[in-house]
Amino acid sequence: MMVLLLIIAFDELKTDYKNPIDQCNTLNPTVEKVKKIKRVKIALKLVLPEYLIHFFFCVMFFCAAEWLTLCLNLPLLAYHVWRYMSRPVMSCPGLYDPTTIMNADILAFCQKEGWCKLAFYLLSFFYYLYGMIYVLVSS
Amino acid sequence: MYPPTGCYGAPPQQQSYPTIPAHSTPAPHKAPITNSAHSANYYQSNHQQQQHHHQLPQHHVAPSQYSAPSSSVPPSQPHPTLHSSVPPPSNAQYNQQQHPPYATPGSYYGQQSYHSQQQQQQQQPNLVPAPAGGPGAPLYPIVSYPSAPGSSQYGTLSSSQSTSAPGVPPTQMGAPLHQYSTSRPAPTTAVQPGYSVAPTSQLGPTVNGQGSTVHQHYDQSHQASLSYDSYGRVTHSSGGADADRPPSGTPSTSVHSSPGHHQGVQYGYVANSGASSASATTSGPAAAPLSSSSEDDDDDEEEDEEAGGDTSSSSTGSASPVPNSYDSLEGGNYPDSMPPSNDMTNQAAPYGSYGYPSMEPAYQQGPASHTDSSPSHDLYSQSSYQQYSQPFPNLSQLSAALGGLSGVPELEVEALRPVNLLQERNLLPPRPLEAPEPNLSPDLKKVNCSPHTFRCTLTSIPQTQALLNKARLPLGLLLHPFRDLQQLPVITSNTIVRCRSCRTYINPFVTFLDQRRWKCNLCYRVNDVPDEFMYNPVTRSYGEPHKRPEVQNSTVEFIASSDYMLRPPQPAAYLFVLDVSHNAVEAGYLKYFCELLLDNLDKLPGDTRTRVGFLTFDNTIHFYNLQEGLSQPQMLVVSDIDDVFIPSHDSLMVNLKESKELVKDLLTSLPAMFSQSRETHSALGPALQAAFKLMSPTGGRVTVFQTQLPTLGAGALQSREDPNQRSSTKGVQHLGPATDFYKKLALDCSGQQIGVDLFLLSSQYADLASLSCISKYSAGSIFYYPSFHYIHNPAQLEKFQRDLERYFTRKIGFEAVMRIRCTKGLSIHTFHGNFFVRSTDLLSLANVNPDSAFAVQMSIEDSLADSSLACFQAALLYTSSKGKRRIRVHTLCLPVVNQLSDVYAGADVQAVTCLLANMAIDRSISSSLSDARDALVNAVVDLVSAYKSNVSNLQQSGLVVPAAMRLFPVYILSLLKQKALRTGTSTRLDERVFAMCEFKTQPLQQLMRMVHPDLYRLDNMSDQGALHLNDTVVPQPHLLHLSAERLSRDGAFLMDCGYVFYLWIGKCCSEVFIRDVLGCPNYASIPPNMSHIPELETPLSERVRAFLDWLQDNRAFSSMIHIVKDDASAKATFFQHLVEDRSESASSYYEFLQHIQQQMSK
């Protein structure tokens, strides 16, 4: 159960990097453009760890026979797999193509995706917390 | 009551009603005037007649054009257009106040136009038909425009009225209604019977009604123009109009009389707005009077004129922009007089006062013209306008001016004329389509950016995203920023004046609040004018910041200071990477490349620091040491292609000037060196890596010649094309890159300011989809010569040579970035072209060349309601080949509108098509080809249904589109039949991908010629309408629709496809033509692969060649000409461009329209 907390910490961390991306969109492009480029790069690097961690938790849930939790996470896992399969052609691991990320549609989509995931992770964080406390109390 | 009202349905209209009557009253006054004006009208009419005399037949045709196939020439339309135009323009925009003034004008127009007709009739029986244009309105119904009925009635009524004596009774009616002082009306009425004199007095009164005295009125108007928004302006104009009316055809207003009166009211909006534009066109006289009154109007008119362009009037309009009105007037130029007509247009387009300082002059003009119009009215001029009137002199000027008027407004009107595509078959203008002129004041129009450089899909920017969505048209810019320019003001200045918050460069559209402050037109921040800017180097005067060249030209170039450099300007550096594998030797390009480069070595752009280098590759990479002092070039071979290194760092890129002999040596020996090569592999990837390393320190241009699929080392590719799938209709695979090696390398190159240009000369599949990435993201250009062979394919060889010559000698800019700024509220959505996007509004261009263009999709984030203008500024910062850091700034200014009809009126169908093409390319790569094709078809469906439901209220069957967009379905159909997007026809993957690349980078005009070639008939060219340039006569044959039915066996037809001309000779073509132009005795003796026109001394040949040369003018890459015989196998290449015909896999134009209609009814 302690693992859950850890997971959440990671999730928080993940969401943490999402925010900068969101922010840089609204920032003044002329002033912040350099920062923005850097942040996009950071985001590129963070995608894979996020997926791996999520996958790792799913495995842990599976081992712990937490079927309900696993079911909740499976759709996202499937989405991650699909997203990674349909990523642009690139030789290195990564999800975002620097040449198209500035396209308003793609950027908006990534942003939306980030927020949705943030919400999901937050909710699951509280759910895990509740589950952990429940287990602690009942034991 | 009338449909129009229903259409607009806007509450304001209702409100306006009451006011309208008041206006109508003025009309009565005017009516008498008209009588007096008759003389003036006469002049006008005469003038028109003269001008249009030869055109008249066309006019006649025009009314019938809907049904009849006759060639309806848009320019000629004046009469028909007027009627048609009347309805659409959206009066709704104006508020109540405005309405009244408008209403009157509208009525005026109608009457006036009619009037002129009558006059014409009187003068010439022949002309009658033209007036019939009025009757033509009845014909209109076919077109089914909502307003149309109103207009027709209107027209008829007015006619009746006009015929009747400009009735006194009506005037009486009007009098009561009049808002104006009671005393006035009475006199006016009395006067009316009397001729012009009376009217003049009336004028005075009417003016008073609005303003206290005439004089004051003007002052007010003046102020208004400066400070008020468009509305204020409008009202003023109206007031002015009243005053003016008397002199001009105003009498027509009198016609309004009781019956007319009502009508006038009713029409009010519709007629006015539409009328303004429409009427202006037809009725020179009417326009004239109005013009005098309102300065603003004048400005607008001029704009219109410029826009109109076709007719004689247009030229005049452009010639005399506003500011110098006085001078010009005195000169007796058209333009001045023109403004009056413009007034009408102004009404149509509410963009009123832009708060531009120059307004005043225009204003003054108004009065002047006014006087012109009413030469006879001494009283009038004396009474209040003496100042103004004096300048104007003689009737002849007047008449000329009036005549000029006729042409202008039609365009406005014309743009909104509903066109039923299923019934109207002759849609093409006689001459290639010009960009529509934005509806701006002449001042702004004069300084606005050239449409060749900067074009917007909507020349009237919708106020909100909601309105844009409603219009179902894409909003975007098409940019050709580094275009070769004939003249370009270059400014050297220590401080480049820019807005402190948004960094916009100062431009003609900023506002000077006073001598020391200016207001940014993009972010509205108020900035200080620096001291240095107070001095004008052109006039050598101090204290005139608004006369500086930066503020007088919308395209300027600054010499930038060191603030604009990240590092000192680098020398121009050119590296040539040449494929010398067996395949390349077979193709035989190397010899021609070396020859051409030798010839053009001195013409390479650059200075004494210019550096060049060469690198060849097959399965190894060969470097050439050209260090000065060597007796001959040294070849260094690197065979380790997995880890490429540079054998020697400073001797591979050498100074061209110092090592010229060695370079020449190399170029002469190079073709022979590899003539025995048996190596079939190609290590393009490693060669590019080597090039990257070689160029990294300075940046520059890498030119890659590749003849086959790269097979070795990094970046090796597999053949992905399945020849059996070439004509598949299911969709096309492998449009995207197979590897990101080239993209990543391109991004690295871009970071080091290296641009890579790719010449692909392959006879087999070479995976251009992957290779093109190297150029796409490093801002390079791509050239593709399918089936290149120096013996077997002479046509490609010649094209290659021509392209290469242009390529070597064209300008180039290094280390470039381009930033596009736009008015607050607009934002950039997507870029199209070859570049790397560094930020939301910043493009990184390692190289910039004069032949590549960009497209930008825009979106509207915030409402633009608080400004009447939207501006776009593209600033290109680059290092010239001479090592100077320069900034080229283009600024485009467009009006903001809140009416859907205005958005449609300002739509630029060519720009829309090009932007959609770009979007479709993106879609086909990211999604699928069939998706992209569907999206294009849906674009047409959406437009037609949006127009049907929002603008034209008539429930009419058929496909109705605004005239401005009438070519849209043809263009979309052409797009669908292009190599890039077609399905079902066998298309090689590389050719398809190349066509896509072309779409992304070609400038608009070139692209449009590729998409929808221009077809002319050459064997019966007449000198009618011919251009006279220097001492040559350039005939101007009419454009023909791209359909085989337009061809005939006894003719010779020229098709201009941008890169290539096809001259199709019919089987029964007259032998005179064949002999005189082609130099062959008869049809049978024309050689099958003829690709030039001999220079014969016959007049026919000279004319044809003059026309061809004229078409070639201003074209970056000279086009080849192919003579296509009717029976030759080459016929297929010619016929595939006849896009309106059915091909084995694609529908004809008519079928396409039916398909659209089906889609709509779903």
XYZ file of N, CA, C and O in Angstrom, chain A residues 25 28-30 33 36-37 88-92 97-105 107, chain B residues 501-502 737-740 743-744 747 777 819 828-830 836-842 922:
176
model
N 1.819 28.268 -23.014
C 0.917 28.647 -24.088
C 0.322 30.011 -23.873
O 0.147 30.778 -24.801
N 3.308 35.245 -22.827
C 3.616 36.098 -23.961
C 4.631 35.395 -24.850
O 5.740 35.119 -24.431
N 4.266 35.102 -26.033
C 5.146 34.287 -26.869
C 6.490 34.951 -27.155
O 7.502 34.281 -27.251
N 6.485 36.230 -27.304
C 7.740 36.871 -27.677
C 8.755 36.803 -26.545
O 9.931 36.560 -26.758
N 9.427 32.755 -25.487
C 9.559 31.712 -26.493
C 10.719 30.769 -26.195
O 10.639 29.571 -26.408
N 9.865 28.456 -23.604
C 8.868 27.529 -24.097
C 9.532 26.375 -24.834
O 9.171 25.218 -24.645
N 10.487 26.707 -25.656
C 11.164 25.657 -26.398
C 11.775 24.661 -25.433
O 11.668 23.448 -25.589
N 4.514 10.081 -34.392
C 5.166 10.377 -35.659
C 6.424 9.526 -35.818
O 7.000 9.059 -34.834
N 6.831 9.368 -37.055
C 8.027 8.579 -37.314
C 9.231 9.238 -36.658
O 9.548 10.389 -36.923
N 9.854 8.522 -35.748
C 11.097 9.062 -35.190
C 11.953 7.919 -34.688
O 11.459 6.872 -34.299
N 13.229 8.190 -34.723
C 14.157 7.114 -34.399
C 14.392 7.012 -32.900
O 14.732 5.960 -32.393
N 14.211 8.083 -32.185
C 14.461 8.033 -30.750
C 13.129 7.918 -30.028
O 12.088 8.235 -30.598
N 6.675 15.666 -32.032
C 7.528 16.051 -33.134
C 7.763 17.561 -33.059
O 6.811 18.338 -33.124
N 9.000 17.959 -32.907
C 9.246 19.398 -32.738
C 8.792 20.226 -33.937
O 8.568 21.422 -33.800
N 8.672 19.603 -35.083
C 8.291 20.415 -36.236
C 6.796 20.645 -36.321
O 6.343 21.524 -37.029
N 6.045 19.814 -35.613
C 4.602 20.013 -35.714
C 3.983 20.464 -34.407
O 2.810 20.815 -34.373
N 4.781 20.461 -33.354
C 4.197 20.757 -32.054
C 3.645 22.185 -31.999
O 2.750 22.482 -31.222
N 4.167 23.047 -32.856
C 3.709 24.430 -32.829
C 2.394 24.618 -33.573
O 1.807 25.682 -33.544
N 1.977 23.610 -34.255
C 0.678 23.691 -34.907
C -0.407 23.871 -33.843
O -0.467 23.126 -32.869
N -1.218 24.850 -34.041
C -2.162 25.224 -32.989
C -3.061 24.065 -32.601
O -3.371 23.873 -31.428
N -3.464 23.280 -33.582
C -4.357 22.170 -33.280
C -3.667 21.129 -32.410
O -4.223 20.651 -31.420
N -1.000 21.492 -30.585
C -0.666 22.040 -29.275
C -1.895 22.026 -28.378
O -1.834 21.651 -27.197
N 6.052 47.692 -26.927
C 5.513 46.487 -26.288
C 5.408 45.299 -27.240
O 5.776 44.197 -26.878
N 4.967 45.520 -28.454
C 4.813 44.357 -29.333
C 5.906 44.294 -30.385
O 5.931 43.362 -31.180
N 7.321 10.514 -44.228
C 8.696 10.012 -44.276
C 8.801 8.615 -43.666
O 8.064 8.256 -42.753
N 9.747 7.839 -44.183
C 9.967 6.511 -43.650
C 10.891 6.550 -42.453
O 10.893 5.651 -41.614
N 11.682 7.566 -42.377
C 12.614 7.678 -41.266
C 12.694 9.143 -40.868
O 12.393 10.026 -41.677
N 13.075 9.364 -39.644
C 13.201 10.764 -39.250
C 14.643 11.235 -39.339
O 14.977 12.301 -38.865
N 14.775 14.450 -41.259
C 14.158 15.541 -40.511
C 15.076 16.023 -39.399
O 15.282 17.227 -39.217
N 15.648 15.066 -38.688
C 16.529 15.466 -37.596
C 17.753 16.199 -38.115
O 18.181 17.208 -37.548
N 16.810 19.630 -38.938
C 16.672 20.502 -37.782
C 18.046 20.920 -37.275
O 18.238 22.067 -36.854
N 12.495 21.189 -43.605
C 12.697 21.771 -42.280
C 13.939 22.639 -42.201
O 14.252 23.171 -41.153
N 9.089 36.843 -38.621
C 8.059 36.916 -37.591
C 6.829 37.566 -38.191
O 6.930 38.538 -38.926
N -2.056 33.317 -34.820
C -1.622 32.425 -35.884
C -1.931 30.999 -35.497
O -1.644 30.567 -34.384
N -2.501 30.312 -36.429
C -2.925 28.946 -36.143
C -1.883 27.947 -36.650
O -1.375 27.135 -35.890
N -1.564 28.024 -37.890
C -0.637 27.060 -38.486
C 0.146 27.738 -39.606
O -0.381 28.607 -40.290
N 11.345 25.939 -40.153
C 11.124 25.338 -38.849
C 10.452 26.377 -37.964
O 10.909 27.510 -37.864
N 9.368 25.987 -37.351
C 8.629 26.924 -36.506
C 9.311 26.988 -35.151
O 9.342 26.005 -34.423
N 9.814 28.134 -34.821
C 10.512 28.240 -33.549
C 9.574 28.673 -32.435
O 9.782 28.368 -31.270
N 8.608 29.406 -32.778
C 7.672 29.882 -31.769
C 6.344 30.114 -32.460
O 6.230 29.932 -33.659
N 5.354 30.503 -31.701
C 4.032 30.597 -32.309
C 3.991 31.570 -33.474
O 3.140 31.445 -34.335
N 4.883 32.529 -33.488
C 4.821 33.477 -34.601
C 6.175 33.650 -35.274
O 6.390 34.596 -35.999
N 7.081 32.741 -35.018
C 8.444 32.931 -35.514
C 8.875 31.730 -36.336
O 8.830 30.595 -35.873
N -1.641 18.921 -45.770
C -1.389 18.536 -44.377
C -2.285 17.375 -43.975
O -1.852 16.417 -43.346
